[in-house]
Amino acid sequence: MADIWWKADPHDLHRIVDRVSSVYVEYSHLDRAENAVVIVNKRQKVSIPAAMIAVVLLGPGTRVTHGAIRLLADSGTAVCWVGEQGVRMYAAGLGPARGAGLLHRQAWLVTRPKERLAVARAMYGMRFPGEDVSTATMQQLRGREGTRVRRLYREHSRRTGVHWDGRVYKAGDAFAAGDDLNRLLSAANAALYGICHAVIVGIGASPGLGFVHTGAAISFVLDIADLYKAEYTIPLAFDLAAKGLKEERDARLALRDRIAETKLLGRIVEDIKKLLAADGADIDAPTVGELWDERLGAVPSGVNWSQETVSAERPEGAVGAIPSPSGEGSPPPTPPRPADMGEEHIAIIGPEFDTPSETPEPFL
């Protein structure tokens, strides 16, 4: 019998830019049929070529087989286990076929103060358009942010008629303190963090390498989520409070619907690409595994180097550069362009199957 287990070489994979950006699945069963992922529920059966998906978001009520996960991993597809419509991020996995170019670029930027400050300024510039932040220090940026955010809270308080006494929450437990409006803000922000986390992991970046925030495992998640709070979570929380809605679930569901309407997933990907990509870089360059070299940067893998004389010249096809004694160096190449999670975002939602009537036997 022929071996049906197919594993793609990075050169054989479709460019991420050519892929369907994301497939969101709820109340369905995922299996594999040859080189396709098959999604089945009571209503429909959908077959999607595995190498044409950038990220699969597995929502509530989803069951997936070992074969489907192996196929997705070999195809360079990210898999994220998320809450309803992606509003929470529980776990994620990337297969060995996915390149690390975006991660290398992010690490290069975050470990160099000059470049890190430039990215932080760009983030503040995206949040507060019309302000010149090109020469601002981090201290000045934080001060401007505080002023703008307080003004934003006051404006929405006047717009909705909801009383505002200031942001109140308990560090480490955002829902433990504060009034109804503060709890709505905390719930909406937590949902936004989950969405940003799923996208960041799905395109191969690190959630922990932040530019403004630092020290936390989700520092970059907090950076990216802050880009959208003024547009999404803050007005949403005030609107809900004005309607008398005060449950955390109300905030999560309202944010879910707002994100679906505005196609925020695609915008997050494009914004991350804009922040991390080098100007004029070839964002469609292939990403392949190589071997690090302390003098040459990187050399091709899959080569027997025992009979080779290492040249002082950089081999053709090698990437990267060695920093100079001053700590500066050429950045790693910009990775393949992340998929546009906009028009190509697909949602496949159950109902799943009939619930078995018999009670399952205990495991022990």
Coordinates of C-alpha atoms in Angstrom, one line a residue:
M1 CA 0.0 0.0 0.0
A2 CA 1.3 3.4 -0.9
D3 CA 2.3 5.7 1.8
I4 CA -0.4 8.4 1.9
W5 CA 1.4 10.5 4.6
W6 CA 2.5 13.5 2.7
K7 CA 5.0 15.9 4.1
A8 CA 5.8 19.1 2.2
D9 CA 9.2 20.6 1.7
P10 CA 9.2 24.4 2.3
H11 CA 9.9 24.9 -1.4
D12 CA 6.7 22.9 -2.3
L13 CA 4.4 24.8 0.0
H14 CA 2.2 27.5 -1.4
R15 CA 3.3 31.0 -0.5
I16 CA 1.5 32.2 2.5
V17 CA 0.3 35.2 0.5
D18 CA -1.5 32.8 -1.8
R19 CA -3.3 30.9 0.9
V20 CA -6.8 31.3 2.3
S21 CA -5.9 33.3 5.4
S22 CA -7.9 31.5 8.0
V23 CA -10.6 28.9 8.5
Y24 CA -12.7 29.3 11.7
V25 CA -14.4 26.1 12.8
E26 CA -17.2 25.5 15.4
Y27 CA -19.2 22.4 16.3
S28 CA -17.6 20.3 13.6
H29 CA -15.3 17.3 13.1
L30 CA -12.0 17.7 11.3
D31 CA -10.4 14.7 9.5
R32 CA -8.2 14.2 6.5
A33 CA -8.7 12.7 3.1
E34 CA -5.5 12.4 1.2
N35 CA -4.0 15.9 1.2
A36 CA -7.2 17.8 2.2
V37 CA -8.7 18.7 5.5
V38 CA -12.3 17.5 5.6
I39 CA -14.7 19.5 7.9
V40 CA -18.0 17.7 8.7
N41 CA -21.1 18.7 10.7
K42 CA -24.8 18.1 10.4
R43 CA -25.2 20.8 7.8
Q44 CA -22.3 20.4 5.5
K45 CA -19.1 18.7 4.5
V46 CA -16.2 20.9 3.3
S47 CA -12.9 19.8 1.9
I48 CA -10.0 22.3 1.8
P49 CA -6.5 21.5 0.5
A50 CA -4.2 21.7 3.6
A51 CA -1.4 23.7 1.9
M52 CA -3.9 26.5 1.0
I53 CA -4.7 27.4 4.6
A54 CA -2.6 29.8 6.7
V55 CA -4.2 29.2 10.1
V56 CA -7.0 27.1 11.4
L57 CA -8.9 28.5 14.4
L58 CA -10.7 25.7 16.3
G59 CA -13.6 27.0 18.2
P60 CA -16.1 25.4 20.7
G61 CA -17.5 22.0 19.9
T62 CA -14.6 21.1 17.6
R63 CA -13.1 17.6 17.3
V64 CA -10.0 16.9 15.3
T65 CA -8.2 13.7 14.4
H66 CA -4.5 13.0 14.7
G67 CA -4.3 12.6 11.0
A68 CA -5.7 16.1 10.4
I69 CA -3.3 17.7 12.8
R70 CA -0.3 15.9 11.2
L71 CA -1.4 17.0 7.7
L72 CA -1.7 20.6 8.8
A73 CA 1.6 20.6 10.6
D74 CA 3.4 19.1 7.5
S75 CA 1.7 21.8 5.4
G76 CA 3.0 24.7 7.4
T77 CA -0.4 25.6 8.7
A78 CA -0.8 27.0 12.2
V79 CA -3.6 25.6 14.5
C80 CA -5.1 27.7 17.3
W81 CA -7.6 26.5 19.8
V82 CA -9.8 29.6 20.5
G83 CA -13.0 30.7 22.2
E84 CA -16.1 31.6 20.3
Q85 CA -15.2 33.6 17.2
G86 CA -11.6 33.7 18.4
V87 CA -12.3 35.9 21.4
R88 CA -10.0 33.8 23.6
M89 CA -6.7 32.0 22.9
Y90 CA -6.2 28.7 24.7
A91 CA -3.3 27.0 22.8
A92 CA -1.6 26.9 19.5
G93 CA 0.8 24.8 17.5
L94 CA 3.1 25.3 14.5
G95 CA 4.4 22.5 12.3
P96 CA 8.1 22.1 11.4
A97 CA 7.4 23.2 7.8
R98 CA 6.7 26.8 8.9
G99 CA 9.7 29.2 8.5
A100 CA 11.1 31.4 11.3
G101 CA 11.8 34.5 9.2
L102 CA 9.2 36.7 10.9
L103 CA 10.3 35.6 14.3
H104 CA 14.0 36.4 13.4
R105 CA 13.0 39.8 12.1
Q106 CA 11.0 40.5 15.3
A107 CA 13.9 39.4 17.5
W108 CA 16.4 41.5 15.6
L109 CA 14.2 44.6 16.0
V110 CA 13.4 44.1 19.7
T111 CA 17.0 43.6 20.8
R112 CA 18.3 46.8 19.3
P113 CA 17.3 50.0 21.2
K114 CA 17.3 52.3 18.1
E115 CA 15.1 49.9 16.0
R116 CA 12.9 49.0 19.0
L117 CA 12.2 52.7 19.6
A118 CA 11.3 53.2 16.0
V119 CA 8.8 50.4 16.1
A120 CA 7.3 51.8 19.4
R121 CA 7.0 55.2 17.8
A122 CA 5.2 53.7 14.8
M123 CA 2.8 51.9 17.1
Y124 CA 2.0 55.2 18.9
G125 CA 1.7 56.9 15.5
M126 CA -0.9 54.3 14.4
R127 CA -2.9 54.8 17.6
F128 CA -2.9 58.6 17.6
P129 CA -2.8 59.7 13.9
G130 CA -2.0 63.3 13.3
E131 CA 0.6 63.6 16.0
D132 CA 4.3 63.9 15.3
V133 CA 6.1 61.2 17.3
S134 CA 9.2 60.9 15.2
T135 CA 11.5 62.4 17.9
A136 CA 9.6 61.5 21.1
T137 CA 11.2 59.4 23.8
M138 CA 9.4 56.5 25.5
Q139 CA 8.7 58.7 28.5
Q140 CA 7.1 61.3 26.3
L141 CA 5.1 58.7 24.4
R142 CA 3.7 57.3 27.7
G143 CA 2.7 60.7 28.8
R144 CA 0.9 61.5 25.6
E145 CA -0.8 58.1 25.7
G146 CA -2.1 58.8 29.2
T147 CA -3.5 62.2 28.2
R148 CA -5.2 60.9 25.1
V149 CA -6.8 57.8 26.8
R150 CA -8.2 59.9 29.6
R151 CA -9.6 62.3 27.1
L152 CA -11.1 59.4 25.2
Y153 CA -12.9 58.1 28.3
R154 CA -14.4 61.5 29.0
E155 CA -15.6 61.9 25.4
H156 CA -17.4 58.6 25.5
S157 CA -18.8 59.3 28.9
R158 CA -20.4 62.5 27.5
R159 CA -21.5 60.8 24.4
T160 CA -23.3 58.0 26.2
G161 CA -24.3 59.7 29.5
V162 CA -22.5 56.9 31.4
H163 CA -20.8 58.2 34.6
W164 CA -17.0 57.6 34.6
D165 CA -14.8 57.7 37.7
G166 CA -11.6 56.4 36.1
R167 CA -10.1 53.0 35.3
V168 CA -10.2 50.6 38.2
Y169 CA -9.0 47.0 38.2
K170 CA -6.9 44.7 40.3
A171 CA -3.6 43.7 38.7
G172 CA -3.7 40.0 37.8
D173 CA -7.5 39.8 38.2
A174 CA -9.1 42.4 36.0
F175 CA -12.6 41.3 37.0
A176 CA -12.2 41.4 40.8
A177 CA -12.6 45.2 41.2
G178 CA -14.3 48.1 39.6
D179 CA -17.9 49.0 38.6
D180 CA -19.9 47.5 35.8
L181 CA -18.3 49.7 33.1
N182 CA -14.8 48.8 34.3
R183 CA -15.7 45.1 34.2
L184 CA -17.1 45.5 30.7
L185 CA -13.8 47.1 29.7
S186 CA -11.8 44.3 31.2
A187 CA -13.8 41.6 29.5
A188 CA -13.7 43.3 26.1
N189 CA -9.9 43.8 26.4
A190 CA -9.4 40.2 27.4
A191 CA -11.3 39.1 24.4
L192 CA -9.2 41.4 22.2
Y193 CA -6.0 39.9 23.6
G194 CA -7.2 36.5 22.7
I195 CA -7.8 37.5 19.1
C196 CA -4.5 39.2 18.7
H197 CA -2.7 36.3 20.4
A198 CA -4.2 33.9 17.8
V199 CA -3.2 36.0 14.9
I200 CA 0.3 36.6 16.1
V201 CA 0.9 32.9 16.7
G202 CA -0.8 32.0 13.5
I203 CA 1.6 34.1 11.3
G204 CA 4.7 32.8 13.1
A205 CA 5.6 35.8 15.3
S206 CA 6.4 35.7 19.0
P207 CA 3.7 36.8 21.5
G208 CA 6.4 37.5 24.1
L209 CA 8.7 39.9 22.2
G210 CA 7.1 43.2 22.8
F211 CA 8.3 46.7 21.9
V212 CA 6.3 48.9 24.3
H213 CA 5.4 46.2 26.8
T214 CA 8.1 43.9 28.2
G215 CA 8.7 41.0 30.6
A216 CA 5.4 39.2 30.1
A217 CA 4.8 36.1 27.9
I218 CA 2.2 38.1 26.0
S219 CA 4.0 41.5 25.7
F220 CA 3.6 41.7 21.9
V221 CA 0.0 40.7 22.3
L222 CA -0.5 43.7 24.6
D223 CA 1.3 45.9 22.1
I224 CA -0.9 44.9 19.2
A225 CA -4.1 44.9 21.1
D226 CA -3.5 48.5 22.3
L227 CA -3.7 49.6 18.6
Y228 CA -7.4 48.9 18.6
K229 CA -8.8 49.6 22.0
A230 CA -9.7 53.2 21.2
E231 CA -11.7 52.0 18.2
Y232 CA -13.2 48.8 19.6
T233 CA -13.2 48.0 23.3
I234 CA -13.6 51.5 24.8
P235 CA -16.6 52.7 22.8
L236 CA -18.1 49.2 23.0
A237 CA -18.0 49.1 26.8
F238 CA -19.6 52.5 27.1
D239 CA -22.3 51.6 24.6
L240 CA -23.2 48.4 26.5
A241 CA -23.3 50.2 29.8
A242 CA -25.6 52.8 28.3
K243 CA -28.0 50.0 27.3
G244 CA -27.9 48.5 30.8
L245 CA -25.9 45.5 29.7
K246 CA -23.3 44.7 32.4
E247 CA -22.3 41.0 32.0
E248 CA -18.8 40.1 30.8
R249 CA -20.4 37.8 28.3
D250 CA -22.2 40.8 26.7
A251 CA -18.8 42.4 26.1
R252 CA -17.3 39.3 24.5
L253 CA -20.3 38.7 22.2
A254 CA -20.5 42.3 21.2
L255 CA -16.8 42.4 20.4
R256 CA -17.1 39.2 18.4
D257 CA -19.8 40.7 16.2
R258 CA -17.9 43.9 15.8
I259 CA -14.8 42.1 14.7
A260 CA -16.7 40.0 12.2
E261 CA -18.3 43.1 10.7
T262 CA -15.1 45.0 10.3
K263 CA -12.8 42.1 9.4
L264 CA -10.3 43.0 12.1
L265 CA -8.3 39.8 11.6
G266 CA -7.0 41.0 8.2
R267 CA -6.2 44.4 9.6
I268 CA -4.1 42.9 12.4
V269 CA -2.0 40.9 10.0
E270 CA -1.4 43.9 7.8
D271 CA -0.5 46.1 10.7
I272 CA 2.0 43.6 12.1
K273 CA 3.5 43.3 8.6
K274 CA 3.8 47.1 8.4
L275 CA 5.5 47.3 11.8
L276 CA 8.0 44.5 11.3
A277 CA 8.8 44.5 7.6
A278 CA 11.8 46.4 6.3
D279 CA 11.1 49.1 3.8
G280 CA 11.6 47.8 0.2
A281 CA 12.3 44.3 1.4
D282 CA 11.2 41.3 -0.7
I283 CA 8.4 40.1 1.5
D284 CA 7.8 37.1 -0.7
A285 CA 11.3 35.6 -0.4
P286 CA 11.2 31.9 0.4
T287 CA 12.0 30.8 3.9
V288 CA 14.1 27.6 4.2
G289 CA 16.0 26.0 7.0
E290 CA 19.7 26.9 7.2
L291 CA 22.7 26.4 9.4
W292 CA 24.0 29.3 11.5
D293 CA 27.7 30.3 11.1
E294 CA 29.5 32.8 13.4
R295 CA 31.3 34.4 10.4
L296 CA 29.0 34.0 7.5
G297 CA 25.6 34.5 9.1
A298 CA 24.1 31.3 7.6
V299 CA 24.9 28.6 5.2
P300 CA 22.7 26.1 3.3
S301 CA 21.5 23.0 5.2
G302 CA 21.3 19.5 3.7
V303 CA 25.0 19.8 2.6
N304 CA 27.9 17.6 3.7
W305 CA 30.4 20.2 4.8
S306 CA 33.2 17.7 5.7
Q307 CA 34.8 17.9 2.3
E308 CA 34.2 21.6 1.8
T309 CA 36.6 24.5 2.5
V310 CA 34.7 27.3 4.1
S311 CA 35.2 30.3 2.0
A312 CA 35.6 33.7 3.5
E313 CA 33.0 34.8 1.1
R314 CA 29.3 34.4 2.0
P315 CA 27.9 31.4 0.1
E316 CA 25.2 32.1 -2.4
G317 CA 21.8 31.8 -0.8
A318 CA 23.0 32.4 2.7
V319 CA 21.0 34.8 4.8
G320 CA 21.6 37.0 7.8
A321 CA 24.6 39.0 8.9
I322 CA 27.0 39.1 11.8
P323 CA 26.6 42.2 14.0
S324 CA 29.6 44.5 14.1
P325 CA 31.4 45.1 17.4
S326 CA 29.1 48.1 18.0
G327 CA 26.2 45.7 18.1
E328 CA 24.8 46.8 14.8
G329 CA 24.3 44.5 11.8
S330 CA 22.0 43.9 8.9
P331 CA 18.6 42.6 9.8
P332 CA 17.4 39.2 8.8
P333 CA 15.4 39.1 5.6
T334 CA 11.8 40.1 5.9
P335 CA 9.7 36.8 5.8
P336 CA 7.0 35.8 3.4
R337 CA 4.0 38.1 3.5
P338 CA 1.4 36.9 6.0
A339 CA -1.9 36.0 4.5
D340 CA -4.6 38.7 4.4
M341 CA -7.1 37.6 7.0
G342 CA -9.8 39.8 5.5
E343 CA -12.0 38.7 2.6
E344 CA -10.5 35.3 2.7
H345 CA -11.4 34.5 6.3
I346 CA -13.8 31.5 6.2
A347 CA -16.1 30.4 9.0
I348 CA -17.5 26.9 9.1
I349 CA -20.0 26.5 12.0
G350 CA -22.0 23.4 13.0
P351 CA -24.4 22.2 14.4
E352 CA -22.1 19.3 15.2
F353 CA -23.7 15.8 15.6
D354 CA -26.4 14.3 17.9
T355 CA -25.2 14.0 21.5
P356 CA -24.8 10.3 22.4
S357 CA -27.5 9.2 24.8
E358 CA -25.4 6.7 26.7
T359 CA -23.3 7.9 29.6
P360 CA -19.6 7.4 28.9
E361 CA -17.8 5.0 31.1
P362 CA -15.4 6.5 33.7
F363 CA -11.7 6.5 32.8
L364 CA -10.6 5.1 36.1

